[in-house]
Short mmCIF file of C-alpha atoms in Angstrom, two decimals:
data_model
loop_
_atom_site.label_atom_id
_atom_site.label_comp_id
_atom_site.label_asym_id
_atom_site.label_seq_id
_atom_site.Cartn_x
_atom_site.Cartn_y
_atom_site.Cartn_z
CA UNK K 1 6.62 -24.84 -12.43
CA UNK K 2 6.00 -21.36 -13.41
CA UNK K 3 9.00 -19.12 -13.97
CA UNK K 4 8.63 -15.43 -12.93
CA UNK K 5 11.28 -12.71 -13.16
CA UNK K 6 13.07 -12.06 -9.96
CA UNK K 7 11.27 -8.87 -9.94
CA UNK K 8 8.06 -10.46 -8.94
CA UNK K 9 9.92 -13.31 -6.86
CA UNK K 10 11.51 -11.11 -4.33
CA UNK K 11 8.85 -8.87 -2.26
CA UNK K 12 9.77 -5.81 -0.76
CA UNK K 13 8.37 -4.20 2.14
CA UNK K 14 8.10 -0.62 3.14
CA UNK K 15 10.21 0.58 6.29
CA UNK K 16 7.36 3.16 8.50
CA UNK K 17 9.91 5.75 7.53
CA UNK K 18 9.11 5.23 3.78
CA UNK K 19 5.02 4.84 4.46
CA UNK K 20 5.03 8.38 6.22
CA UNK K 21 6.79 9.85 3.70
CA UNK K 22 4.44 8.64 1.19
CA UNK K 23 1.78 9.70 2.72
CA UNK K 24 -0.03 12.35 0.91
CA UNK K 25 -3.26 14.11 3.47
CA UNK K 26 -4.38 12.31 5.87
CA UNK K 27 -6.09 8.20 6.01
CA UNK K 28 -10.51 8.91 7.09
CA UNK K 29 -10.03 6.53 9.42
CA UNK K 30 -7.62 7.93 11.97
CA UNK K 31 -5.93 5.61 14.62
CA UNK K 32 -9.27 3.55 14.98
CA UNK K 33 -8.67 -0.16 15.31
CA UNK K 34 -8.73 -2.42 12.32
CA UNK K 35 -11.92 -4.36 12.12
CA UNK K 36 -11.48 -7.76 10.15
CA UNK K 37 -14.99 -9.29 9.33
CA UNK K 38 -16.43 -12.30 8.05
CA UNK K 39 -16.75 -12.61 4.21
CA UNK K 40 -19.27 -10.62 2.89
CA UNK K 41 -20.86 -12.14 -0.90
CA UNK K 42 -21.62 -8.84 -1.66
CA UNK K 43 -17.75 -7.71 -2.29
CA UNK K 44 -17.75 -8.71 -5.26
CA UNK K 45 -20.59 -6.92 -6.57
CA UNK K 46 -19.09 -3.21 -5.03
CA UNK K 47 -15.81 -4.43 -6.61
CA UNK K 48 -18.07 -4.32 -10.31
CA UNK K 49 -19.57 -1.28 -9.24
CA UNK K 50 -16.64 0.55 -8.26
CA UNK K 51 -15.03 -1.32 -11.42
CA UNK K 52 -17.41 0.13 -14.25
CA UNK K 53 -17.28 3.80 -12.54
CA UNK K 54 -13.54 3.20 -12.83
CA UNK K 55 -13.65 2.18 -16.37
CA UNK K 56 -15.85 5.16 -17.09
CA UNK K 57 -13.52 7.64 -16.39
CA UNK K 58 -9.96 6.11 -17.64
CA UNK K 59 -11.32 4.47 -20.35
CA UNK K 60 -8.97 3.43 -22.63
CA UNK K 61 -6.00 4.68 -20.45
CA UNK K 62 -6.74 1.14 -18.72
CA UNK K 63 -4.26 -1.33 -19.38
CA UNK K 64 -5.68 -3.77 -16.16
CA UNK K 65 -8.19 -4.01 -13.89
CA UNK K 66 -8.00 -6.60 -10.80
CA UNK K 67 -9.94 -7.09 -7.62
CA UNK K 68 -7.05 -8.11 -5.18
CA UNK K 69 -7.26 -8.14 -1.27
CA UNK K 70 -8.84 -10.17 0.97
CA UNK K 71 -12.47 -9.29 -0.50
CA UNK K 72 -11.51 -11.00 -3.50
CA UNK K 73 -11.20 -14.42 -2.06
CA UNK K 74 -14.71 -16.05 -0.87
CA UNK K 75 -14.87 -17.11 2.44
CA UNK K 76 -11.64 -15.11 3.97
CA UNK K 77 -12.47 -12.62 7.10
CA UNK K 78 -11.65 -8.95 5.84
CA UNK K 79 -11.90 -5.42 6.52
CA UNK K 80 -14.62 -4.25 4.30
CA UNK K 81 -12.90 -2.50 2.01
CA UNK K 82 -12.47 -3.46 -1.77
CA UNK K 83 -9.19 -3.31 -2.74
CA UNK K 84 -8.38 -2.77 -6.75
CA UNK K 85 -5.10 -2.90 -8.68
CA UNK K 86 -5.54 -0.62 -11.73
CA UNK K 87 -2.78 -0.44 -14.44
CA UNK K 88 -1.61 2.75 -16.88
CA UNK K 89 0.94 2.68 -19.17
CA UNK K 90 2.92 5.00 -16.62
CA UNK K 91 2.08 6.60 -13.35
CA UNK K 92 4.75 9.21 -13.64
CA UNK K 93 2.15 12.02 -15.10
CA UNK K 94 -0.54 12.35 -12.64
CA UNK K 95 -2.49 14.41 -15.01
CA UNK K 96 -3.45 11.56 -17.10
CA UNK K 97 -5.26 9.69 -14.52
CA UNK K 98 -5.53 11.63 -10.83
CA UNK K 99 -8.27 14.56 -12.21
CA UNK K 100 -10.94 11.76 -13.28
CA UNK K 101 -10.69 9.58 -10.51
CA UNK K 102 -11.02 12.86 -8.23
CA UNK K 103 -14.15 14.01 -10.09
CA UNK K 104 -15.45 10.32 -8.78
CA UNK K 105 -15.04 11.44 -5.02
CA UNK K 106 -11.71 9.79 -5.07
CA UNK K 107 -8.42 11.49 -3.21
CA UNK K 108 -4.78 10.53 -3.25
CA UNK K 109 -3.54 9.23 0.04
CA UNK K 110 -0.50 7.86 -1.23
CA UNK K 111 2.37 8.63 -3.69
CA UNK K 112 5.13 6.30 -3.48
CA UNK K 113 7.45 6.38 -7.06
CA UNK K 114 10.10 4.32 -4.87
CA UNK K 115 7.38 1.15 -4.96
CA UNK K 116 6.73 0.20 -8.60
CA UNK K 117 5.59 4.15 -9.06
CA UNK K 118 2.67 2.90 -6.85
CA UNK K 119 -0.16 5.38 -6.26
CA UNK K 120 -3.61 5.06 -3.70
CA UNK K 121 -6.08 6.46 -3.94
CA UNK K 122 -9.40 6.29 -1.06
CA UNK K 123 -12.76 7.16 -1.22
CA UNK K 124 -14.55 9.44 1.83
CA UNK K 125 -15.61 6.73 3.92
CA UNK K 126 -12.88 4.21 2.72
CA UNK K 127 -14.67 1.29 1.05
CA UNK K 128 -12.34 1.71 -1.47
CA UNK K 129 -8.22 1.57 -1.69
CA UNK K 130 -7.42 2.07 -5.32
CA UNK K 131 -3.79 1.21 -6.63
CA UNK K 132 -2.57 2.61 -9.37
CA UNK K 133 0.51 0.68 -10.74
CA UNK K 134 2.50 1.55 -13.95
CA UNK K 135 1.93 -1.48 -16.52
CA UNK K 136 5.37 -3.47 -15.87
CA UNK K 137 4.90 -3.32 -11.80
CA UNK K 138 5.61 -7.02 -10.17
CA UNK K 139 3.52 -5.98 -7.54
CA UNK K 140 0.08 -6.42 -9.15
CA UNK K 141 1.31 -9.65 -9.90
CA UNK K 142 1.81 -10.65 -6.41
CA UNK K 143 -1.54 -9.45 -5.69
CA UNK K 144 -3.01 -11.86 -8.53
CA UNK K 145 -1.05 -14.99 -7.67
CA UNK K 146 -1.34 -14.41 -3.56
CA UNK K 147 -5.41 -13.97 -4.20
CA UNK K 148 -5.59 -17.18 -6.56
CA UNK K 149 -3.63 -19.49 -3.96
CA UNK K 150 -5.68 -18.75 -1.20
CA UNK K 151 -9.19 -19.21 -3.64
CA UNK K 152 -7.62 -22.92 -4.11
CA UNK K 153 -5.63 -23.71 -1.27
CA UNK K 154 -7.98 -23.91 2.36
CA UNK K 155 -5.26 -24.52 4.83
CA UNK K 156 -3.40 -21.09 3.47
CA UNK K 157 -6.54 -19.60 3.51
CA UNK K 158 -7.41 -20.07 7.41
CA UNK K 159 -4.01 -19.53 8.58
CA UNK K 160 -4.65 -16.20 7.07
CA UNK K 161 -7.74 -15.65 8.28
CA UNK K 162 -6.23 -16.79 11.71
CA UNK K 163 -3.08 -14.13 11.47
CA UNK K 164 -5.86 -10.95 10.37
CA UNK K 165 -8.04 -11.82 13.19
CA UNK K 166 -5.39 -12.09 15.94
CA UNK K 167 -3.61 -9.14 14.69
CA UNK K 168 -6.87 -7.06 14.61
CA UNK K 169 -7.04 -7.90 18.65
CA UNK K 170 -3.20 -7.28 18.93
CA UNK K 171 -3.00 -4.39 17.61
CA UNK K 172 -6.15 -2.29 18.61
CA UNK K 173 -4.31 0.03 20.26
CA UNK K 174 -1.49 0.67 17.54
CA UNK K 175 -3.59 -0.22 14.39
CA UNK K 176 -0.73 1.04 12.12
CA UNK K 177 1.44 -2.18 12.80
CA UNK K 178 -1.34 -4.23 11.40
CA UNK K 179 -0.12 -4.26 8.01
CA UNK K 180 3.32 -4.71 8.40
CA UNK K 181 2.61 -7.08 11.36
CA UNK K 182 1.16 -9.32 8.58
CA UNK K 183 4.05 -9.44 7.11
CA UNK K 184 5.82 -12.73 7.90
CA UNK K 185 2.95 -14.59 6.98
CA UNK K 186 2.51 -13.64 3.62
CA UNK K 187 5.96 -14.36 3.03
CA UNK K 188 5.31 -17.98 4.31
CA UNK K 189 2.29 -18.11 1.97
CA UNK K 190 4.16 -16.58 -0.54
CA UNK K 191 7.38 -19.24 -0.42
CA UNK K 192 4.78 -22.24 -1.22
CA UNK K 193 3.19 -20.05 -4.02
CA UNK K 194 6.62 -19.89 -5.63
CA UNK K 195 8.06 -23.56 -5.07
CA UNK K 196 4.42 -25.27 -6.15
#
């Protein structure tokens, strides 16, 4: 069995309270419902794409580079939007990182030093969420081992696929509670990740 620190093993979840506050303009998207769709083979050729422009402009400020999120992991329903974990030695200095990524068309959305000194950033149209991460986060690491399971393990897979799609209906008119709605799940996911 793999040991991880205690850091990675316990998962932390933001209150709504500490999402607002991190919020930094305003999410494209609105209130609009969350639309969860069928796997898509070309996510992983947007993720390159989006990938090399990335690379481009940090160069070697780069420690990491990760596709995470549902679009990572053929065959499970998503919303079609590629979701990337990038890692810096340190997120604390915005400078660095924030002025190349916004000469790509990319904007901050969220700033949250609280969370691992976690940063997001969206395009315009949101195909992508970019998070930023300082090198020692334990939260790209959850990303990396919860994406991995559900590549090998079918039954977590479609009970995922399952929970996105009913909470996509359930929460069409409140589409904000999707996220956190998912919550318990991934923790159940999560628990047989750990003990395996």
């Amino acid at each position: 069995m793999a040991e991880y620190p205690r850091e990675v093993l316990e998962r932390s979840h933001a209150t709504p309270e500490q999402m607002a506050a991190g919020l930094v303009g305003e999410w494209p998207r609105g209130d609009r419902p969350i639309v969860v769709q069928e796997y898509d083979p070309a996510w992983p050729g947007r993720y390159e794409d989006f990938r090399a422009r990335i690379a481009g402009a940090l160069g070697s400020r780069i420690v990491g580079i990760e596709h995470v999120g549902s679009t990572s992991v053929p065959g499970l329903p998503a919303k079609p939007i590629i979701d990337i974990d990038v890692l810096l030695d340190d997120t604390e200095d915005e400078s660095r990182y924030l002025p190349p990524l916004e000469a790509l068309g990319y904007r901050l959305i969220l700033r949250e030093p609280w969370w691992h000194g976690h940063r997001m950033l969206i395009d315009d149209v949101e195909e992508l969420h970019l998070h930023v991460w300082s090198r020692n986060a334990p939260e790209p690491i959850r990303h990396r081992l919860f994406r991995d399971w559900l590549r090998t393990h079918p039954d977590d897979r479609a009970l995922y696929a399952r929970t996105k799609l009913d909470l996509a209906r359930s929460t069409r008119d409140n589409p904000g509670d999707y996220n956190l709605a998912k919550n318990t799940v991934i923790d159940q996911i999560f628990e047989r990740v750990f003990a395996a």
